[in-house]
mmCIF file of C-alpha atoms in Angstrom:
data_model
loop_
_atom_site.group_PDB
_atom_site.id
_atom_site.type_symbol
_atom_site.label_atom_id
_atom_site.label_comp_id
_atom_site.label_asym_id
_atom_site.label_seq_id
_atom_site.Cartn_x
_atom_site.Cartn_y
_atom_site.Cartn_z
ATOM 1 C CA GLN R 1 17.419 7.856 3.192
ATOM 2 C CA VAL R 2 13.765 7.846 2.204
ATOM 3 C CA GLN R 3 10.991 8.192 4.730
ATOM 4 C CA LEU R 4 7.471 7.031 4.016
ATOM 5 C CA VAL R 5 4.533 8.407 5.969
ATOM 6 C CA GLU R 6 1.271 6.499 5.835
ATOM 7 C CA SER R 7 -2.179 7.647 6.813
ATOM 8 C CA GLY R 8 -5.817 6.746 6.377
ATOM 9 C CA GLY R 9 -6.196 3.630 8.461
ATOM 10 C CA GLY R 10 -8.925 3.163 11.002
ATOM 11 C CA LEU R 11 -11.962 1.189 12.087
ATOM 12 C CA VAL R 12 -14.714 0.495 9.568
ATOM 13 C CA GLN R 13 -17.678 -1.840 9.342
ATOM 14 C CA THR R 14 -17.924 -4.695 6.876
ATOM 15 C CA GLY R 15 -18.700 -3.332 3.439
ATOM 16 C CA GLY R 16 -17.188 0.043 4.175
ATOM 17 C CA SER R 17 -14.342 1.879 2.478
ATOM 18 C CA LEU R 18 -11.037 3.443 3.418
ATOM 19 C CA ARG R 19 -8.321 5.176 1.452
ATOM 20 C CA LEU R 20 -4.739 4.821 2.536
ATOM 21 C CA SER R 21 -2.055 7.311 1.550
ATOM 22 C CA CYS R 22 1.715 7.008 1.600
ATOM 23 C CA THR R 23 3.934 10.022 0.944
ATOM 24 C CA ALA R 24 7.656 9.769 0.296
ATOM 25 C CA SER R 25 10.101 12.301 1.657
ATOM 26 C CA ARG R 26 12.310 12.503 -1.387
ATOM 27 C CA SER R 27 11.787 13.117 -5.056
ATOM 28 C CA ILE R 28 12.882 9.652 -6.144
ATOM 29 C CA PHE R 29 9.249 8.728 -6.110
ATOM 30 C CA SER R 30 8.892 8.983 -9.884
ATOM 31 C CA ILE R 31 11.733 6.486 -10.423
ATOM 32 C CA SER R 32 10.538 3.986 -7.872
ATOM 33 C CA ASP R 33 8.125 1.118 -7.700
ATOM 34 C CA MET R 34 5.552 1.459 -4.963
ATOM 35 C CA GLY R 35 3.361 -1.057 -3.305
ATOM 36 C CA TRP R 36 1.121 -1.910 -0.383
ATOM 37 C CA TYR R 37 1.549 -4.916 1.853
ATOM 38 C CA ARG R 38 -0.280 -6.063 4.957
ATOM 39 C CA GLN R 39 0.356 -8.207 7.980
ATOM 40 C CA ALA R 40 -2.373 -9.703 10.109
ATOM 41 C CA PRO R 41 -1.675 -10.991 13.642
ATOM 42 C CA GLY R 42 0.144 -14.298 13.529
ATOM 43 C CA LYS R 43 0.575 -14.179 9.762
ATOM 44 C CA GLN R 44 3.339 -13.298 7.375
ATOM 45 C CA ARG R 45 3.432 -9.990 5.566
ATOM 46 C CA GLU R 46 1.759 -10.309 2.191
ATOM 47 C CA LEU R 47 1.489 -8.315 -0.992
ATOM 48 C CA VAL R 48 -1.751 -6.407 -1.464
ATOM 49 C CA ALA R 49 -1.162 -4.253 -4.535
ATOM 50 C CA VAL R 50 1.931 -2.966 -6.293
ATOM 51 C CA PHE R 51 3.121 -0.949 -9.245
ATOM 52 C CA THR R 52 5.764 -2.768 -11.208
ATOM 53 C CA ARG R 53 7.865 -1.509 -14.105
ATOM 54 C CA GLY R 54 6.223 1.879 -13.979
ATOM 55 C CA ASP R 55 2.451 1.804 -14.333
ATOM 56 C CA LEU R 56 1.773 -1.922 -14.405
ATOM 57 C CA THR R 57 -0.204 -3.117 -11.396
ATOM 58 C CA ASN R 58 -0.458 -6.407 -9.605
ATOM 59 C CA TYR R 59 -3.055 -7.313 -6.981
ATOM 60 C CA ALA R 60 -3.497 -10.151 -4.545
ATOM 61 C CA ASP R 61 -6.361 -12.367 -5.637
ATOM 62 C CA SER R 62 -8.158 -11.679 -2.364
ATOM 63 C CA VAL R 63 -8.483 -7.945 -3.121
ATOM 64 C CA LYS R 64 -9.003 -7.902 -6.890
ATOM 65 C CA GLY R 65 -12.081 -5.912 -7.816
ATOM 66 C CA ARG R 66 -12.242 -4.283 -4.374
ATOM 67 C CA PHE R 67 -8.934 -2.432 -3.954
ATOM 68 C CA THR R 68 -7.290 0.037 -6.324
ATOM 69 C CA ILE R 69 -3.730 1.313 -6.175
ATOM 70 C CA SER R 70 -2.910 4.690 -7.680
ATOM 71 C CA ARG R 71 -0.108 7.215 -7.516
ATOM 72 C CA ASP R 72 0.456 10.932 -7.867
ATOM 73 C CA ASN R 73 4.076 11.555 -8.799
ATOM 74 C CA ALA R 74 3.721 15.306 -8.318
ATOM 75 C CA LYS R 75 2.784 14.688 -4.684
ATOM 76 C CA SER R 76 5.153 11.725 -4.203
ATOM 77 C CA THR R 77 2.146 9.830 -2.924
ATOM 78 C CA VAL R 78 0.685 6.403 -3.522
ATOM 79 C CA TYR R 79 -2.880 5.549 -2.564
ATOM 80 C CA LEU R 80 -4.815 2.408 -1.824
ATOM 81 C CA GLN R 81 -8.562 2.731 -2.215
ATOM 82 C CA MET R 82 -10.217 -0.117 -0.355
ATOM 83 C CA ASN R 83 -13.890 -0.834 -0.966
ATOM 84 C CA SER R 84 -16.212 -3.605 0.190
ATOM 85 C CA LEU R 85 -13.980 -4.271 3.150
ATOM 86 C CA LYS R 86 -14.193 -7.602 4.939
ATOM 87 C CA PRO R 87 -13.103 -8.656 8.434
ATOM 88 C CA GLU R 88 -10.296 -10.683 6.850
ATOM 89 C CA ASP R 89 -8.820 -7.427 5.525
ATOM 90 C CA THR R 90 -7.970 -6.484 9.105
ATOM 91 C CA ALA R 91 -4.211 -5.972 9.310
ATOM 92 C CA VAL R 92 -1.432 -3.452 9.566
ATOM 93 C CA TYR R 93 -0.892 -2.023 6.105
ATOM 94 C CA TYR R 94 2.573 -0.987 4.996
ATOM 95 C CA CYS R 95 3.744 0.861 1.931
ATOM 96 C CA LYS R 96 7.035 0.014 0.303
ATOM 97 C CA LEU R 97 9.192 1.977 -2.093
ATOM 98 C CA THR R 98 11.780 0.218 -4.233
ATOM 99 C CA SER R 99 14.259 2.424 -6.017
ATOM 100 C CA ARG R 100 14.682 1.403 -9.654
ATOM 101 C CA ILE R 101 18.177 2.891 -9.512
ATOM 102 C CA THR R 102 19.627 1.188 -6.442
ATOM 103 C CA GLY R 103 17.153 -1.630 -5.835
ATOM 104 C CA LEU R 104 16.883 -0.610 -2.190
ATOM 105 C CA ASP R 105 13.595 -1.072 -0.343
ATOM 106 C CA PHE R 106 12.125 1.404 2.099
ATOM 107 C CA TRP R 107 9.123 0.708 4.329
ATOM 108 C CA GLY R 108 6.590 2.905 6.022
ATOM 109 C CA GLN R 109 5.715 2.573 9.697
ATOM 110 C CA GLY R 110 2.388 0.885 9.005
ATOM 111 C CA THR R 111 -1.203 1.910 9.550
ATOM 112 C CA GLN R 112 -3.830 -0.232 11.246
ATOM 113 C CA VAL R 113 -6.978 -1.191 9.370
ATOM 114 C CA THR R 114 -9.692 -2.918 11.385
ATOM 115 C CA VAL R 115 -12.893 -4.175 9.788
ATOM 116 C CA SER R 116 -15.650 -5.101 12.205
ATOM 117 C CA SER R 117 -18.239 -7.719 11.382
#
């Protein structure tokens, strides 16, 4: 079983920045694909930014140029740097780990990001 612990959420004004972190409990991190998703009230969970096939990245159109996903395999941690935040970025942000060996998905508990106008 893999546990993911997220941190870094909070309340920020429009135009501000936050950095989210997600640390995995096991050393499968280096052989996994990691990503960030978010879910706003009344909406479906959506992809924000992910690593695919190693170091390739994919971003939602709504965050391109503002958000950056990165990872530190030595620390088993993936980050999401969020700049120029907008009220529509308000959501619970979740990290997901997908093992490239088993294909299993693991989710973090979520961290709230609130952007005030």
